[in-house]
Coordinates of C-alpha atoms and ligand atoms in Angstrom, one line a residue:
M1 CA 87.3 18.2 52.7
K2 CA 83.6 18.7 53.2
K3 CA 80.7 17.2 51.3
I4 CA 77.3 18.8 50.8
S5 CA 74.4 17.4 48.8
V6 CA 71.5 19.3 47.4
P7 CA 68.5 18.0 45.5
T8 CA 68.1 20.7 42.8
A9 CA 70.1 20.5 39.7
A10 CA 69.3 23.4 37.3
S11 CA 71.8 22.3 34.7
K12 CA 73.7 19.1 34.7
G13 CA 77.5 18.5 34.3
Y14 CA 80.7 18.6 36.3
A15 CA 82.9 21.5 37.4
I16 CA 86.2 21.4 39.2
G17 CA 87.9 24.7 40.0
P18 CA 88.4 27.7 42.3
V19 CA 85.5 29.6 43.9
Y20 CA 84.7 33.1 42.8
P21 CA 82.4 34.6 45.4
V22 CA 79.9 37.3 44.3
I23 CA 80.1 39.9 47.0
R24 CA 77.6 42.8 47.0
R25 CA 78.4 45.5 49.5
P26 CA 75.5 47.7 50.6
F27 CA 76.6 51.1 49.4
V28 CA 76.3 54.1 51.7
V29 CA 77.8 57.5 50.8
N30 CA 80.1 58.7 53.4
R31 CA 79.4 62.5 53.8
R32 CA 81.2 64.7 56.3
Q33 CA 82.4 68.3 56.9
I34 CA 86.2 68.8 56.4
R35 CA 88.8 71.2 58.0
P36 CA 90.6 73.8 55.8
E37 CA 93.8 71.7 55.9
E38 CA 92.0 68.7 54.4
V39 CA 90.9 70.6 51.2
E40 CA 94.0 69.7 49.2
T41 CA 93.7 66.0 50.1
E42 CA 90.0 65.9 49.2
I43 CA 90.6 67.6 45.8
G44 CA 93.3 65.0 45.2
R45 CA 90.9 62.2 46.1
Y46 CA 88.4 63.6 43.7
Q47 CA 90.9 63.9 40.9
A48 CA 92.0 60.3 41.4
A49 CA 88.3 59.2 41.3
V50 CA 87.9 61.1 38.0
E51 CA 90.9 59.2 36.5
T52 CA 89.6 55.8 37.8
A53 CA 86.1 56.4 36.4
A54 CA 87.4 57.6 33.1
A55 CA 89.7 54.6 32.8
Q56 CA 86.8 52.2 33.4
L57 CA 84.6 54.1 30.9
E58 CA 87.3 54.0 28.3
K59 CA 87.5 50.3 28.6
F60 CA 83.7 50.0 28.1
A61 CA 83.7 52.5 25.3
K62 CA 85.5 50.0 23.1
D63 CA 82.3 47.9 23.0
S64 CA 79.6 50.6 23.1
E65 CA 79.4 54.2 22.0
I66 CA 77.1 55.1 24.9
F67 CA 80.0 55.4 27.2
E68 CA 81.6 58.1 25.1
A69 CA 79.0 60.6 26.5
H70 CA 79.8 59.4 30.1
I71 CA 83.6 60.0 29.5
Q72 CA 82.8 63.6 28.5
L73 CA 80.7 64.1 31.5
V74 CA 83.3 62.8 33.9
R75 CA 85.7 65.3 32.6
D76 CA 83.1 68.1 32.1
V77 CA 84.7 71.4 33.2
A78 CA 81.6 72.8 34.8
L79 CA 81.1 69.7 36.9
I80 CA 84.8 69.7 38.0
E81 CA 84.6 73.4 38.9
G82 CA 81.4 72.8 40.9
V83 CA 82.8 69.9 42.9
T84 CA 86.1 71.7 43.6
E85 CA 84.1 74.7 44.8
K86 CA 82.0 72.6 47.2
I87 CA 85.2 70.9 48.6
K88 CA 86.6 74.4 49.2
E89 CA 83.4 75.3 51.1
G90 CA 84.2 72.5 53.6
N91 CA 82.5 69.4 52.1
N92 CA 84.3 66.1 51.7
A93 CA 84.7 64.8 48.1
E94 CA 81.8 62.4 48.4
A95 CA 79.4 65.1 49.5
A96 CA 80.7 67.6 46.9
V97 CA 80.3 65.0 44.1
E98 CA 76.8 64.0 45.2
D99 CA 75.5 67.6 45.6
T100 CA 77.0 69.0 42.5
A101 CA 75.9 66.1 40.3
D102 CA 72.4 66.3 41.8
E103 CA 72.1 70.0 41.0
F104 CA 73.1 69.3 37.3
I105 CA 70.7 66.3 37.2
V106 CA 67.8 68.5 38.2
I107 CA 68.8 71.2 35.7
F108 CA 69.3 68.7 32.7
G109 CA 66.1 66.8 33.7
S110 CA 63.9 69.8 33.5
M111 CA 65.1 71.0 30.0
D112 CA 62.7 70.7 27.0
D113 CA 65.4 69.4 24.8
E114 CA 65.3 65.6 24.7
Y115 CA 69.0 65.3 24.2
M116 CA 69.7 67.3 27.4
R117 CA 67.2 65.3 29.4
A118 CA 69.0 62.1 28.4
R119 CA 72.2 63.7 29.7
S120 CA 70.5 63.7 33.1
D121 CA 70.4 59.9 33.1
D122 CA 74.0 59.8 31.9
L123 CA 75.0 62.0 34.8
K124 CA 73.2 59.7 37.3
D125 CA 75.4 56.9 36.1
V126 CA 78.6 59.0 36.2
K127 CA 77.7 60.2 39.8
K128 CA 77.4 56.5 40.9
R129 CA 80.7 55.6 39.2
L130 CA 82.6 58.5 40.9
L131 CA 81.1 57.7 44.3
Y132 CA 82.1 54.0 43.9
A133 CA 85.6 55.1 42.8
L134 CA 85.9 57.4 45.9
A135 CA 84.9 54.5 48.2
G136 CA 87.4 52.2 46.4
V137 CA 84.5 49.7 45.7
E138 CA 84.1 47.8 42.5
E139 CA 80.7 48.4 41.1
N140 CA 80.6 45.2 39.0
P141 CA 80.9 42.2 41.3
F142 CA 82.4 40.2 38.3
A143 CA 85.2 42.7 37.6
G144 CA 87.7 40.4 39.4
L145 CA 86.7 37.3 37.5
D146 CA 89.9 36.8 35.6
A147 CA 90.4 33.0 35.7
P148 CA 87.9 30.1 35.0
S149 CA 86.0 29.7 38.3
V150 CA 82.9 28.3 40.0
I151 CA 80.6 31.3 40.7
V152 CA 79.2 31.2 44.3
A153 CA 76.4 33.6 45.1
E154 CA 73.4 34.1 47.3
E155 CA 71.4 34.9 44.2
L156 CA 72.2 35.9 40.6
T157 CA 69.9 38.4 38.9
P158 CA 69.3 38.5 35.1
S159 CA 71.3 41.7 34.9
D160 CA 74.2 40.0 36.6
T161 CA 74.2 37.4 33.9
A162 CA 74.0 40.1 31.3
D163 CA 77.4 41.4 32.5
M164 CA 79.1 38.1 32.8
D165 CA 82.0 36.7 30.8
F166 CA 80.8 33.1 30.4
G167 CA 84.1 31.9 29.0
K168 CA 85.4 32.1 32.6
V169 CA 82.4 30.4 34.3
L170 CA 82.9 26.7 35.2
G171 CA 79.8 26.3 37.2
F172 CA 77.2 28.1 39.4
L173 CA 76.3 27.4 43.0
T174 CA 73.6 29.7 44.4
E175 CA 71.6 29.7 47.7
E176 CA 68.5 31.2 46.1
G177 CA 66.7 30.5 42.8
S178 CA 64.7 27.7 41.2
V179 CA 64.9 25.6 38.0
T180 CA 63.0 28.3 36.2
S181 CA 64.9 31.3 37.5
H182 CA 67.0 33.0 34.9
V183 CA 70.4 31.9 36.1
S184 CA 69.2 28.3 35.6
I185 CA 67.8 29.0 32.2
I186 CA 71.0 30.7 31.1
A187 CA 73.2 27.9 32.6
K188 CA 71.3 25.3 30.7
G189 CA 71.5 27.4 27.5
K190 CA 75.3 27.6 27.9
G191 CA 75.7 24.0 29.0
I192 CA 77.2 25.3 32.4
P193 CA 76.6 23.0 35.4
C194 CA 74.4 24.8 38.0
L195 CA 73.1 23.9 41.4
I196 CA 70.6 26.0 43.2
G197 CA 69.2 26.0 46.8
V198 CA 72.7 25.3 48.2
K199 CA 72.1 26.5 51.8
D200 CA 74.9 28.7 53.3
I201 CA 77.3 28.1 50.5
C202 CA 78.6 31.7 50.6
A203 CA 79.5 31.3 54.3
Q204 CA 81.2 28.0 53.7
T205 CA 83.5 29.0 50.9
E206 CA 86.0 31.7 50.1
K207 CA 87.7 33.1 47.1
G208 CA 90.1 30.6 45.5
M209 CA 89.0 27.5 47.5
T210 CA 88.8 24.5 45.2
V211 CA 85.4 22.9 44.7
V212 CA 84.1 19.9 42.9
M213 CA 80.5 19.9 41.8
D214 CA 78.4 17.1 40.2
A215 CA 75.2 18.8 39.1
G216 CA 73.7 15.4 38.1
T217 CA 73.7 14.0 41.7
G218 CA 73.8 17.4 43.5
D219 CA 77.1 16.5 45.3
I220 CA 79.5 19.3 46.1
Y221 CA 83.0 18.8 47.7
L222 CA 84.7 21.8 49.3
D223 CA 88.4 21.6 49.5
P224 CA 88.4 18.1 48.0
T225 CA 91.2 15.6 48.4
E226 CA 93.5 14.7 45.4
S227 CA 91.6 11.4 45.0
V228 CA 88.2 13.1 44.7
I229 CA 89.6 15.5 42.2
E230 CA 91.0 12.6 40.2
E231 CA 87.7 10.6 40.4
Y232 CA 85.7 13.6 39.2
T233 CA 88.1 14.6 36.5
Q234 CA 87.4 11.1 35.0
K235 CA 83.7 11.4 35.5
K236 CA 83.8 14.8 33.8
Q237 CA 85.6 13.3 30.8
Q238 CA 83.1 10.5 30.5
F239 CA 80.2 12.9 30.7
E240 CA 81.7 15.1 28.0
E241 CA 82.2 12.0 25.7
Q242 CA 78.5 11.0 26.2
E243 CA 77.4 14.5 25.4
R244 CA 79.5 14.4 22.2
I245 CA 77.8 11.2 21.1
M246 CA 74.3 12.6 21.8
E247 CA 75.3 15.7 19.8
E248 CA 76.2 13.6 16.8
E249 CA 73.0 11.6 17.1
S250 CA 71.0 14.9 17.1
R251 CA 72.1 15.6 13.5
N252 CA 69.5 13.0 12.4
P253 CA 66.0 14.1 11.4
S254 CA 63.3 15.0 14.0
V255 CA 61.0 12.0 13.6
T256 CA 59.8 9.3 16.0
K257 CA 60.4 5.6 15.3
D258 CA 57.0 5.5 13.5
G259 CA 57.7 8.5 11.4
H260 CA 55.9 11.3 13.2
G261 CA 57.7 14.6 12.8
F262 CA 58.3 17.1 15.6
M263 CA 60.0 20.5 15.8
L264 CA 62.7 21.4 18.3
C265 CA 63.6 25.1 18.7
A266 CA 65.9 27.1 21.0
N267 CA 65.2 29.8 23.6
V268 CA 67.7 32.7 23.4
G269 CA 68.4 36.0 25.0
N270 CA 71.0 37.6 22.6
I271 CA 72.9 37.3 19.4
E272 CA 75.6 35.1 21.0
D273 CA 72.9 32.6 22.1
I274 CA 71.6 32.5 18.6
K275 CA 75.1 31.6 17.3
D276 CA 75.4 28.9 19.9
A277 CA 71.9 27.6 19.2
L278 CA 72.7 27.3 15.5
E279 CA 75.2 24.6 16.4
S280 CA 72.6 22.7 18.4
Q281 CA 70.6 21.4 15.4
M282 CA 67.6 23.6 16.3
E283 CA 64.9 24.1 13.8
G284 CA 64.0 27.7 14.8
I285 CA 64.1 30.2 17.6
G286 CA 60.9 29.6 19.7
L287 CA 61.6 32.4 22.1
F288 CA 64.0 35.4 21.9
R289 CA 63.6 37.0 25.3
S290 CA 64.0 40.6 24.1
E291 CA 64.2 42.0 27.7
F292 CA 67.9 41.1 27.6
V293 CA 68.3 43.8 24.9
Y294 CA 66.9 46.2 27.4
M295 CA 68.9 44.9 30.3
M296 CA 72.2 45.2 28.4
K297 CA 71.6 49.0 28.2
K298 CA 72.7 50.9 31.3
D299 CA 71.6 54.4 30.6
G300 CA 68.1 54.3 29.1
F301 CA 65.7 52.3 27.0
P302 CA 67.2 51.1 23.7
T303 CA 66.3 53.3 20.7
E304 CA 64.5 52.0 17.7
E305 CA 67.7 52.1 15.7
E306 CA 69.6 50.1 18.4
Q307 CA 66.9 47.5 18.5
F308 CA 66.5 47.3 14.8
E309 CA 70.2 46.5 14.4
I310 CA 70.0 43.6 16.9
Y311 CA 66.7 42.1 15.5
K312 CA 68.1 42.5 12.0
E313 CA 71.3 40.6 12.9
A314 CA 69.2 37.9 14.6
A315 CA 66.9 37.6 11.5
L316 CA 69.9 37.3 9.2
L317 CA 71.5 34.7 11.4
A318 CA 68.3 32.6 11.7
G319 CA 67.8 32.8 7.9
E320 CA 64.7 31.0 6.8
K321 CA 64.1 29.5 10.2
E322 CA 61.4 31.1 12.3
L323 CA 62.6 33.7 14.8
T324 CA 60.0 34.3 17.5
I325 CA 60.7 37.5 19.3
R326 CA 58.8 38.1 22.5
T327 CA 58.0 41.7 23.2
L328 CA 59.4 43.3 26.3
D329 CA 58.7 41.1 29.4
I330 CA 60.2 43.1 32.2
G331 CA 59.2 43.4 35.8
G332 CA 58.7 40.6 38.3
D333 CA 62.3 39.6 39.0
K334 CA 63.7 41.4 35.9
G335 CA 64.7 45.0 36.5
L336 CA 66.3 47.7 34.5
D337 CA 69.2 50.0 35.7
Y338 CA 67.6 53.1 34.3
F339 CA 63.9 52.6 35.0
E340 CA 62.3 52.8 38.4
F341 CA 59.4 50.3 38.7
P342 CA 56.5 51.2 40.9
K343 CA 57.0 49.8 44.4
E344 CA 54.6 46.9 44.6
E345 CA 53.8 44.2 47.2
N346 CA 53.6 41.5 44.6
P347 CA 55.7 42.4 41.5
F348 CA 55.0 39.0 39.8
L349 CA 51.3 40.0 39.9
G350 CA 52.0 43.6 39.2
C351 CA 52.7 46.0 36.4
R352 CA 55.0 43.8 34.3
A353 CA 55.4 42.6 30.8
I354 CA 52.5 43.6 28.4
R355 CA 50.9 45.6 31.2
L356 CA 53.9 47.9 31.4
C357 CA 54.1 48.1 27.6
L358 CA 50.5 49.1 27.3
D359 CA 51.0 51.7 30.0
M360 CA 54.0 53.1 28.1
P361 CA 52.8 53.0 24.5
D362 CA 55.6 55.2 23.0
M363 CA 58.2 52.9 24.5
F364 CA 56.3 49.8 23.2
K365 CA 55.9 51.3 19.7
T366 CA 59.6 51.9 19.5
Q367 CA 60.1 48.1 19.9
L368 CA 57.2 47.2 17.5
K369 CA 58.6 49.5 14.8
A370 CA 62.1 48.0 15.2
L371 CA 60.6 44.5 14.9
L372 CA 58.6 45.4 11.8
R373 CA 61.6 47.0 10.1
A374 CA 63.7 44.0 10.8
S375 CA 61.0 41.6 9.6
I376 CA 62.2 41.9 5.9
Y377 CA 65.5 40.3 6.8
G378 CA 64.2 36.9 7.9
N379 CA 61.2 35.1 9.3
I380 CA 60.4 37.1 12.4
R381 CA 57.3 36.4 14.5
I382 CA 56.0 38.8 17.2
M383 CA 54.9 37.2 20.5
Y384 CA 53.1 39.1 23.3
P385 CA 53.8 37.9 26.9
M386 CA 51.4 37.6 29.9
L387 CA 48.1 38.4 28.2
I388 CA 45.0 38.0 30.4
S389 CA 42.3 39.4 28.1
V390 CA 41.2 39.8 24.5
E391 CA 41.1 43.6 25.2
E392 CA 44.8 43.6 25.9
L393 CA 45.5 41.7 22.7
E394 CA 43.4 44.2 20.8
Q395 CA 45.1 47.1 22.4
A396 CA 48.6 45.7 21.5
N397 CA 47.4 44.9 18.0
G398 CA 46.0 48.5 17.8
L399 CA 49.5 49.9 18.5
L400 CA 51.0 47.5 16.0
A401 CA 48.6 48.7 13.4
E402 CA 49.6 52.3 14.2
C403 CA 53.2 51.4 13.8
K404 CA 52.5 49.8 10.4
A405 CA 50.6 52.9 9.3
E406 CA 53.4 55.2 10.4
L407 CA 56.1 53.2 8.7
K408 CA 54.1 53.1 5.5
E409 CA 53.7 56.8 5.6
Q410 CA 57.5 57.2 5.9
G411 CA 57.9 54.7 3.0
I412 CA 59.8 52.2 5.2
S413 CA 59.3 48.6 4.2
F414 CA 58.2 45.7 6.5
R415 CA 56.4 42.4 6.2
E416 CA 52.7 43.2 6.2
D417 CA 51.9 39.5 6.9
I418 CA 54.2 39.2 9.9
E419 CA 52.8 36.5 12.2
V420 CA 51.6 37.7 15.7
G421 CA 51.2 35.1 18.5
M422 CA 51.0 35.1 22.2
M423 CA 52.3 33.3 25.2
I424 CA 49.8 31.2 27.2
E425 CA 51.2 31.7 30.7
T426 CA 48.3 33.1 32.8
P427 CA 45.3 31.0 34.0
S428 CA 42.9 33.4 32.3
S429 CA 44.6 32.8 28.9
V430 CA 44.1 29.1 29.4
V431 CA 40.4 29.5 30.1
M432 CA 40.0 31.9 27.2
A433 CA 42.2 29.9 24.8
D434 CA 39.4 29.2 22.5
D435 CA 38.7 33.0 22.0
F436 CA 42.4 33.8 21.7
A437 CA 43.0 31.0 19.2
Q438 CA 40.6 32.8 16.8
R439 CA 42.6 36.0 17.0
V440 CA 46.3 35.1 16.9
D441 CA 48.6 33.2 14.5
F442 CA 50.2 30.9 17.1
F443 CA 50.4 30.0 20.8
S444 CA 53.4 29.3 22.9
I445 CA 52.8 27.9 26.4
G446 CA 55.0 29.4 29.0
T447 CA 55.0 26.7 31.7
N448 CA 57.4 28.6 33.9
D449 CA 54.8 31.3 34.7
L450 CA 51.8 29.2 34.0
T451 CA 52.8 26.6 36.7
Q452 CA 53.4 29.4 39.3
Y453 CA 50.1 31.2 38.6
L454 CA 48.0 28.0 38.2
L455 CA 49.3 26.4 41.4
A456 CA 49.8 29.7 43.3
V457 CA 53.4 28.8 43.9
D458 CA 56.1 31.5 43.5
R459 CA 58.5 30.1 41.0
G460 CA 61.5 31.6 42.9
N461 CA 60.6 30.7 46.5
Q462 CA 62.9 28.0 47.9
N463 CA 60.5 27.2 50.9
I464 CA 57.8 25.9 48.6
S465 CA 59.8 24.7 45.7
S466 CA 58.6 21.1 46.3
L467 CA 55.1 22.3 45.4
Y468 CA 56.2 23.8 42.1
D469 CA 55.8 20.9 39.6
S470 CA 54.7 21.2 36.0
F471 CA 53.7 17.5 36.1
H472 CA 50.8 18.6 38.4
P473 CA 47.5 17.3 36.8
A474 CA 46.1 20.8 36.6
V475 CA 49.1 22.0 34.5
L476 CA 48.9 18.9 32.2
R477 CA 45.2 19.4 31.7
A478 CA 45.7 23.1 31.0
V479 CA 48.3 22.3 28.4
K480 CA 46.1 19.7 26.7
H481 CA 43.2 22.2 26.6
V482 CA 45.4 24.9 25.1
I483 CA 46.7 22.5 22.4
D484 CA 43.2 21.3 21.5
C485 CA 41.9 24.9 21.3
A486 CA 44.8 25.9 19.0
H487 CA 44.2 22.9 16.7
A488 CA 40.4 23.5 16.6
H489 CA 41.2 26.9 15.0
G490 CA 44.0 25.7 12.8
I491 CA 46.9 27.3 14.6
K492 CA 50.1 25.7 16.0
A493 CA 50.7 25.2 19.7
G494 CA 54.3 25.5 20.9
M495 CA 55.8 25.5 24.4
C496 CA 58.7 27.7 25.4
G497 CA 58.7 27.1 29.2
E498 CA 61.4 24.9 30.7
F499 CA 59.0 22.0 30.7
A500 CA 59.5 21.7 26.9
G501 CA 63.1 20.7 27.5
N502 CA 62.2 18.1 30.2
V503 CA 63.2 14.7 28.7
Q504 CA 60.6 12.9 30.9
A505 CA 57.8 15.2 29.8
S506 CA 58.7 15.2 26.1
E507 CA 56.9 12.0 25.2
L508 CA 53.8 13.1 27.0
L509 CA 53.8 16.5 25.3
L510 CA 54.2 15.0 21.9
G511 CA 51.3 12.7 22.6
M512 CA 49.2 15.6 23.6
G513 CA 49.8 17.1 20.2
L514 CA 52.4 19.8 20.9
D515 CA 53.7 21.0 17.6
E516 CA 56.8 22.8 18.7
F517 CA 59.2 22.4 21.7
S518 CA 61.4 25.4 22.5
M519 CA 64.1 25.1 25.1
S520 CA 67.6 26.0 26.2
A521 CA 69.9 25.0 23.4
G522 CA 71.7 22.6 25.7
S523 CA 68.7 20.4 26.1
I524 CA 67.9 19.9 22.4
K525 CA 70.1 16.9 21.9
D526 CA 68.6 15.1 24.9
V527 CA 65.0 15.7 23.9
K528 CA 65.7 14.7 20.3
Y529 CA 67.4 11.5 21.4
R530 CA 64.4 10.6 23.5
L531 CA 61.7 11.5 20.9
R532 CA 63.6 9.7 18.1
N533 CA 63.4 6.5 20.2
I534 CA 59.7 6.4 20.9
N535 CA 56.5 5.6 18.9
Y536 CA 54.0 8.4 18.4
E537 CA 51.1 6.0 18.7
E538 CA 52.3 5.0 22.2
A539 CA 52.9 8.6 23.2
C540 CA 49.3 9.4 22.4
G541 CA 48.2 6.5 24.6
L542 CA 50.4 7.7 27.4
A543 CA 49.1 11.3 27.2
G544 CA 45.5 10.1 27.2
Q545 CA 46.2 8.2 30.4
A546 CA 48.2 11.0 32.1
V547 CA 45.5 13.7 31.7
G548 CA 43.0 11.3 33.3
K549 CA 45.0 11.0 36.5
A550 CA 44.0 12.9 39.6
T551 CA 47.3 12.9 41.4
L552 CA 50.9 13.9 40.7
K553 CA 52.0 10.6 42.2
E554 CA 50.0 8.6 39.7
I555 CA 51.4 10.7 36.8
K556 CA 55.0 10.2 37.9
E557 CA 54.4 6.4 38.3
L558 CA 52.9 6.2 34.8
L559 CA 55.9 8.0 33.4
E560 CA 58.4 5.8 35.2
K561 CA 56.8 2.5 33.9
Ligands
PEP1 C1 57.5 31.1 30.8 O1 57.0 31.8 31.7 O2 57.4 29.9 30.7 C2 58.5 31.7 29.9 C3 59.0 31.1 28.9 O3 58.8 33.0 30.2 P1 59.9 33.5 31.3 O4 60.6 32.3 31.9 O5 60.8 34.4 30.6 O6 59.0 34.2 32.3
MG2 MG1 57.0 34.0 31.5

């Protein structure tokens, strides 16, 4: 048995089970010339790869129609003939597949017909699938996850989590990441224990090895003894019992001891999250990260119709509760399989989020129209991410107005009075909060990004993670300023960064006047428990003192009193 301890718990809880390592192999296409006597074997290898790829695609096609087109392409006669011909000319199967597919990709890609151009993207995916099948490599690192396991990885990207079967995930242990990285946010939302910054965990574990993790203390046991397993099985049961009690408590109204009301909402990334959140006594959806709708797609931007169906279902599920849908916030650490982002030195300071949307107005309008059309089914609010200037806001609103006019012309109904708000997550939006507050319907403070930009500390960089702290006096003062500006112009100030779900911060934020707290669904019961047991008057006093402090140390001491 070996014990490791780490300081950073991203999501508390206990896990006991086998390791499932996430292995990513660098993929290099093995190209070579073949001898005439190898032709038959190579054709056989190619045919087997076609069958493997088709079988994988048939499995996916049950959940999504997109893969039907891929199946047709895998079995396309012209493609098969082209590859076979190239093998006969002396190329191995890999080279023949790559060259033939590339020729077709160029031809499809240059056609005027939009449908045919889209086939070019399909073919890129099919080519990759065939090459992986020829190499005998699984493209999806989670394909072998067939029993409940603790996922061990160097790093997990948002698109990894988009592909994951959470029913089989007992816990996460990763070497990279931070409390605001997406794996942490997702773990918290699903109530899955997660520890990040676990140095060399990949090298110290292997598939099937038993691990015990206590994400509350940060202790991990590799290959634990029977008595450790027994001790932690008991702790896990007690923890689950405590969680159950808090959950029952959270059915009570959201008011402090002295009768001051507050609003607790959930952050979600898809329809499943909304269903989970509805069980957590949330009073609304404060943040729907629509980028997950884009990440779920593998072969191109989601169409207006595809998005409309998702937003409509979300609106119907949320009913009268507010449903705040953030427009596409992609870039930074969030990529798309089908879109090549410009190569940038500093992607977090680059062409991401609203900047990319304003650069690609047709793509942005597709989303805005889908949101407008879905607005008649519930209480949708549109929220722009990453704004730095009033000009950007005006540009986005200009496109929204165009979408409204076009829908009207087509006789398609939408809610004319749909609320439009913005995230406050850049330092410039804090400084300009007074001007923004006169032009939007609500604010939502994104402390995950605001903390990184205000303190100039990369939110995902392990080396400087001790500097990343939303209790920093500059962040607290910024938050207070934003809330005051919102109230001065009669709009509500919410928060949807992870700080809103921090139990220790909640009293302070309530005292500063925050109207709406939006967090991972798993944190709602904890924050509610805390806020139901404090006095608003005292919270205001505490907030007043905290924003007057010059150091982080003094703020922490004040909160620990
Ligand atoms: C934030 O920055 O606080 C936020 C909620 O957005 P994201 O974490 O998706 O960047
Ligand atoms: Mg953000």
